[in-house]
Amino acid sequence: DQQVKQNSPSLSVQEGRISILNCDYTNSMFDYFLWYKKYPAEGPTFLISISSIKDKNEDGRFTVFLNKSAKHLSLHIVPSQPGDSAVYFCAATPRRGGTSYGKLTFGQGTILTVHP
Amino acid sequence: GAVVSQHPSRVICKSGTSVKIECRSLDFQATTMFWYRQFPKKSLMLMATSNEGSKATYEQGVEKDKFLINHASLTLSTLTVTSAHPEDSSFYICSARQGLAYNEQFFGPGTRLTVL
């Protein structure tokens, strides 16, 4: 049962344009969401996160939007740069107590390619 | 950010042998380390959570006798795949958590295991 889904395996964008990566989740217990970026032969690195009490979080060129009613989040990169080309994973976790506290559930990843 | 290393980066072994993968936090002490497995075009699946000096907590469906995890110090965790079979071939990634914040979880570069 895939609780976090990234339905687009890949996305191709022109340099300078906006990249929008999408993520859906099914578990209502998730209340904290993160995006990670992964280059080949490297581990994922933290990019940006958002708590369920917010619907938007911005950090430089990266903005994450959360739509709790739709159980959907998206990552916007504006403007996109060739160095942004990587695999992007969204992840979710429940922050409240219980056995799942602190554990990250990942999506399948989306390969972003930004063309010069 | 903090650095997590994994060794080896690639390993090829014969069916029936055991393989040990090391995960080290190089410049911080990790109270908690996580082991993930990633199948091709799939998400990172959490296998187990290990806390220094205590037994690892395995996710449902993960055989603890097959995947032995030892977290003997605050900077080292090991994953041993015992009696490896071709179906164990995968990409194994560890992460180490420095504090309680989710962006303080740092990932290693991964280990590609191929069982012949």
Coordinates of C-alpha atoms in Angstrom, one line a residue:
Chain A
D1 CA 0.0 0.0 0.0
Q2 CA 1.7 3.2 -1.3
Q3 CA 0.8 5.8 1.3
V4 CA 2.8 8.5 -0.5
K5 CA 2.6 8.7 -4.2
Q6 CA 4.4 10.7 -6.8
N7 CA 2.6 9.9 -10.0
S8 CA 4.9 11.6 -12.4
P9 CA 8.1 9.6 -12.8
S10 CA 9.8 12.4 -14.7
L11 CA 9.5 16.1 -15.6
S12 CA 11.3 18.1 -18.2
V13 CA 11.5 21.9 -17.9
Q14 CA 13.3 24.7 -19.7
E15 CA 15.8 26.8 -17.7
G16 CA 14.2 29.8 -16.2
R17 CA 10.7 28.4 -16.2
I18 CA 8.7 27.0 -13.2
S19 CA 9.0 23.3 -12.2
I20 CA 6.0 21.9 -10.3
L21 CA 6.4 18.5 -8.6
N22 CA 3.4 16.8 -7.1
C23 CA 2.8 14.4 -4.3
D24 CA -0.3 12.8 -2.9
Y25 CA -0.8 11.0 0.4
T26 CA -3.5 8.8 1.8
N27 CA -2.7 8.5 5.5
S28 CA -4.6 11.1 7.6
M29 CA -2.1 10.7 10.4
F30 CA 0.6 12.4 8.4
D31 CA 1.0 16.0 9.5
Y32 CA 4.6 16.9 8.5
F33 CA 5.9 16.8 5.0
L34 CA 9.4 17.1 3.5
W35 CA 11.0 17.2 0.1
Y36 CA 14.4 15.7 -0.5
K37 CA 16.7 16.1 -3.5
K38 CA 18.9 13.2 -4.7
Y39 CA 21.8 13.3 -7.1
P40 CA 23.2 10.0 -8.6
A41 CA 25.5 8.1 -6.2
E42 CA 24.6 10.4 -3.3
G43 CA 22.1 10.1 -0.5
P44 CA 18.9 12.3 -0.4
T45 CA 19.4 15.8 1.0
F46 CA 16.8 17.8 2.8
L47 CA 15.3 20.6 0.7
I48 CA 12.2 22.1 2.4
S49 CA 9.4 21.0 4.7
I50 CA 5.9 22.0 5.8
S51 CA 3.8 21.4 8.8
S52 CA 0.1 20.6 8.4
I53 CA -0.8 23.9 10.3
K54 CA 0.5 25.8 7.2
D55 CA -0.5 25.7 3.6
K56 CA 2.6 27.3 2.2
N57 CA 6.3 27.5 3.0
E58 CA 8.9 29.3 1.0
D59 CA 12.7 29.2 1.0
G60 CA 14.3 31.1 -1.8
R61 CA 13.4 29.6 -5.2
F62 CA 11.6 26.7 -3.5
T63 CA 8.0 26.8 -2.3
V64 CA 5.9 23.9 -1.0
F65 CA 2.1 24.1 -1.0
L66 CA -0.1 21.8 1.1
N67 CA -3.7 21.1 0.4
K68 CA -4.9 19.1 3.4
S69 CA -8.4 18.5 2.2
A70 CA -7.1 17.0 -1.1
K71 CA -4.2 15.3 0.7
H72 CA -1.9 16.9 -1.9
L73 CA 1.3 18.8 -1.8
S74 CA 3.5 20.3 -4.5
L75 CA 7.0 21.7 -4.8
H76 CA 7.5 24.8 -7.0
I77 CA 10.9 25.7 -8.2
V78 CA 11.2 29.2 -9.7
P79 CA 13.2 29.9 -11.7
S80 CA 14.5 26.4 -12.6
Q81 CA 18.2 26.0 -13.1
P82 CA 20.1 23.1 -14.8
G83 CA 21.7 22.4 -11.4
D84 CA 18.2 21.5 -10.1
S85 CA 18.2 18.4 -12.3
A86 CA 17.9 15.5 -9.8
V87 CA 15.5 13.1 -8.4
Y88 CA 13.0 14.7 -6.0
F89 CA 11.3 12.7 -3.2
C90 CA 8.5 13.8 -1.1
A91 CA 8.2 12.2 2.4
A92 CA 5.6 12.3 5.1
T93 CA 5.5 11.6 8.8
P94 CA 3.2 11.8 11.8
R95 CA 4.7 14.0 14.4
R96 CA 2.3 13.0 17.2
G97 CA 3.1 10.1 19.4
G98 CA 2.8 6.4 18.6
T99 CA 5.0 3.8 17.0
S100 CA 5.2 5.8 13.8
Y101 CA 6.6 8.9 15.4
G102 CA 9.6 10.2 13.4
K103 CA 9.5 7.7 10.7
L104 CA 9.5 8.9 7.1
T105 CA 7.4 7.4 4.4
F106 CA 8.7 8.3 0.9
G107 CA 7.1 8.6 -2.5
Q108 CA 8.7 7.0 -5.5
G109 CA 10.5 10.0 -6.7
T110 CA 10.3 12.3 -9.7
I111 CA 13.2 12.8 -12.0
L112 CA 13.5 16.5 -12.9
T113 CA 15.5 17.5 -15.9
V114 CA 16.1 21.2 -16.5
H115 CA 17.3 22.0 -20.0
P116 CA 19.6 25.0 -20.6
Chain B
G1 CA 25.3 19.9 6.5
A2 CA 26.5 16.8 8.5
V3 CA 28.1 14.0 6.6
V4 CA 27.1 10.3 6.6
S5 CA 29.2 7.7 4.9
Q6 CA 28.5 4.2 3.8
H7 CA 30.9 1.4 3.0
P8 CA 31.1 -0.3 0.7
S9 CA 29.4 1.7 -2.1
R10 CA 29.0 -1.4 -4.2
V11 CA 29.3 -5.1 -3.4
I12 CA 28.8 -8.2 -5.4
C13 CA 28.5 -11.5 -3.6
K14 CA 27.6 -15.1 -4.2
S15 CA 24.3 -16.5 -3.1
G16 CA 24.5 -17.9 0.5
T17 CA 27.2 -15.5 1.7
S18 CA 26.7 -12.7 4.2
V19 CA 27.5 -9.1 3.5
K20 CA 28.1 -6.3 6.0
I21 CA 27.3 -2.7 5.2
E22 CA 28.6 0.1 7.5
C23 CA 27.0 3.5 8.1
R24 CA 29.0 6.2 9.8
S25 CA 28.2 9.7 10.9
L26 CA 31.5 11.5 10.4
D27 CA 31.1 14.8 12.2
F28 CA 28.2 14.3 14.6
Q29 CA 26.8 11.8 17.1
A30 CA 23.7 10.1 15.9
T31 CA 21.3 8.9 18.5
T32 CA 19.2 7.2 15.9
M33 CA 20.0 5.6 12.6
F34 CA 17.6 4.3 10.0
W35 CA 18.1 1.7 7.2
Y36 CA 16.2 2.0 4.0
R37 CA 15.9 -0.2 0.9
Q38 CA 15.1 1.1 -2.5
F39 CA 13.9 -1.1 -5.4
P40 CA 14.3 0.2 -9.0
K41 CA 11.8 3.0 -9.6
K42 CA 10.4 2.6 -6.2
S43 CA 10.4 4.7 -3.1
L44 CA 12.8 4.3 -0.2
M45 CA 11.3 1.7 2.2
L46 CA 12.2 1.9 5.8
M47 CA 13.5 -1.4 7.0
A48 CA 14.5 -0.6 10.6
T49 CA 15.2 2.0 13.2
S50 CA 18.2 1.6 15.5
N51 CA 19.1 3.5 18.6
E52 CA 22.6 3.3 20.0
G53 CA 23.0 0.5 22.5
S54 CA 19.6 -1.0 22.0
K55 CA 18.0 -3.5 19.7
A56 CA 16.8 -2.3 16.4
T57 CA 13.1 -1.9 15.7
Y58 CA 12.1 -3.6 12.4
E59 CA 9.3 -2.6 10.1
Q60 CA 6.5 -5.1 9.4
G61 CA 7.6 -7.6 6.8
V62 CA 11.3 -7.2 7.4
E63 CA 13.0 -10.3 8.6
K64 CA 15.2 -9.4 11.6
D65 CA 17.2 -12.6 11.3
K66 CA 17.9 -11.9 7.7
F67 CA 18.9 -8.3 8.2
L68 CA 21.0 -8.0 11.3
I69 CA 21.4 -4.4 12.6
N70 CA 24.0 -3.4 15.1
H71 CA 24.3 0.2 16.5
A72 CA 27.3 -0.2 18.8
S73 CA 28.3 3.4 19.0
L74 CA 26.9 6.9 18.4
T75 CA 28.7 7.1 15.0
L76 CA 28.4 3.6 13.6
S77 CA 25.6 1.3 12.6
T78 CA 26.0 -1.9 10.6
L79 CA 23.6 -3.9 8.5
T80 CA 24.4 -7.5 7.8
V81 CA 22.5 -9.3 5.1
T82 CA 22.8 -12.9 6.1
S83 CA 22.7 -15.8 3.6
A84 CA 22.1 -13.4 0.8
H85 CA 20.0 -14.4 -2.2
P86 CA 19.4 -12.7 -5.5
E87 CA 16.1 -11.2 -4.3
D88 CA 18.1 -9.3 -1.7
S89 CA 19.8 -7.4 -4.5
S90 CA 18.9 -3.8 -4.0
F91 CA 20.1 -0.3 -3.0
Y92 CA 20.5 0.1 0.7
I93 CA 20.6 3.6 2.2
C94 CA 21.2 4.6 5.8
S95 CA 20.4 7.8 7.5
A96 CA 21.5 9.3 10.8
R97 CA 19.5 11.7 13.0
Q98 CA 21.4 14.3 14.9
G99 CA 18.6 15.8 16.8
L100 CA 14.9 15.7 16.9
A101 CA 14.1 17.9 14.0
Y102 CA 13.3 16.1 10.7
N103 CA 15.7 18.2 8.7
E104 CA 18.4 16.9 11.0
Q105 CA 18.2 13.5 9.4
F106 CA 21.2 13.0 7.0
F107 CA 21.4 10.3 4.5
G108 CA 24.4 8.2 3.3
P109 CA 25.2 7.8 -0.4
G110 CA 23.9 4.2 -0.4
T111 CA 25.2 0.7 -1.1
R112 CA 24.4 -1.2 -4.2
L113 CA 24.2 -4.9 -3.4
T114 CA 24.2 -7.5 -6.1
V115 CA 23.8 -11.1 -5.2
L116 CA 24.7 -13.6 -7.9

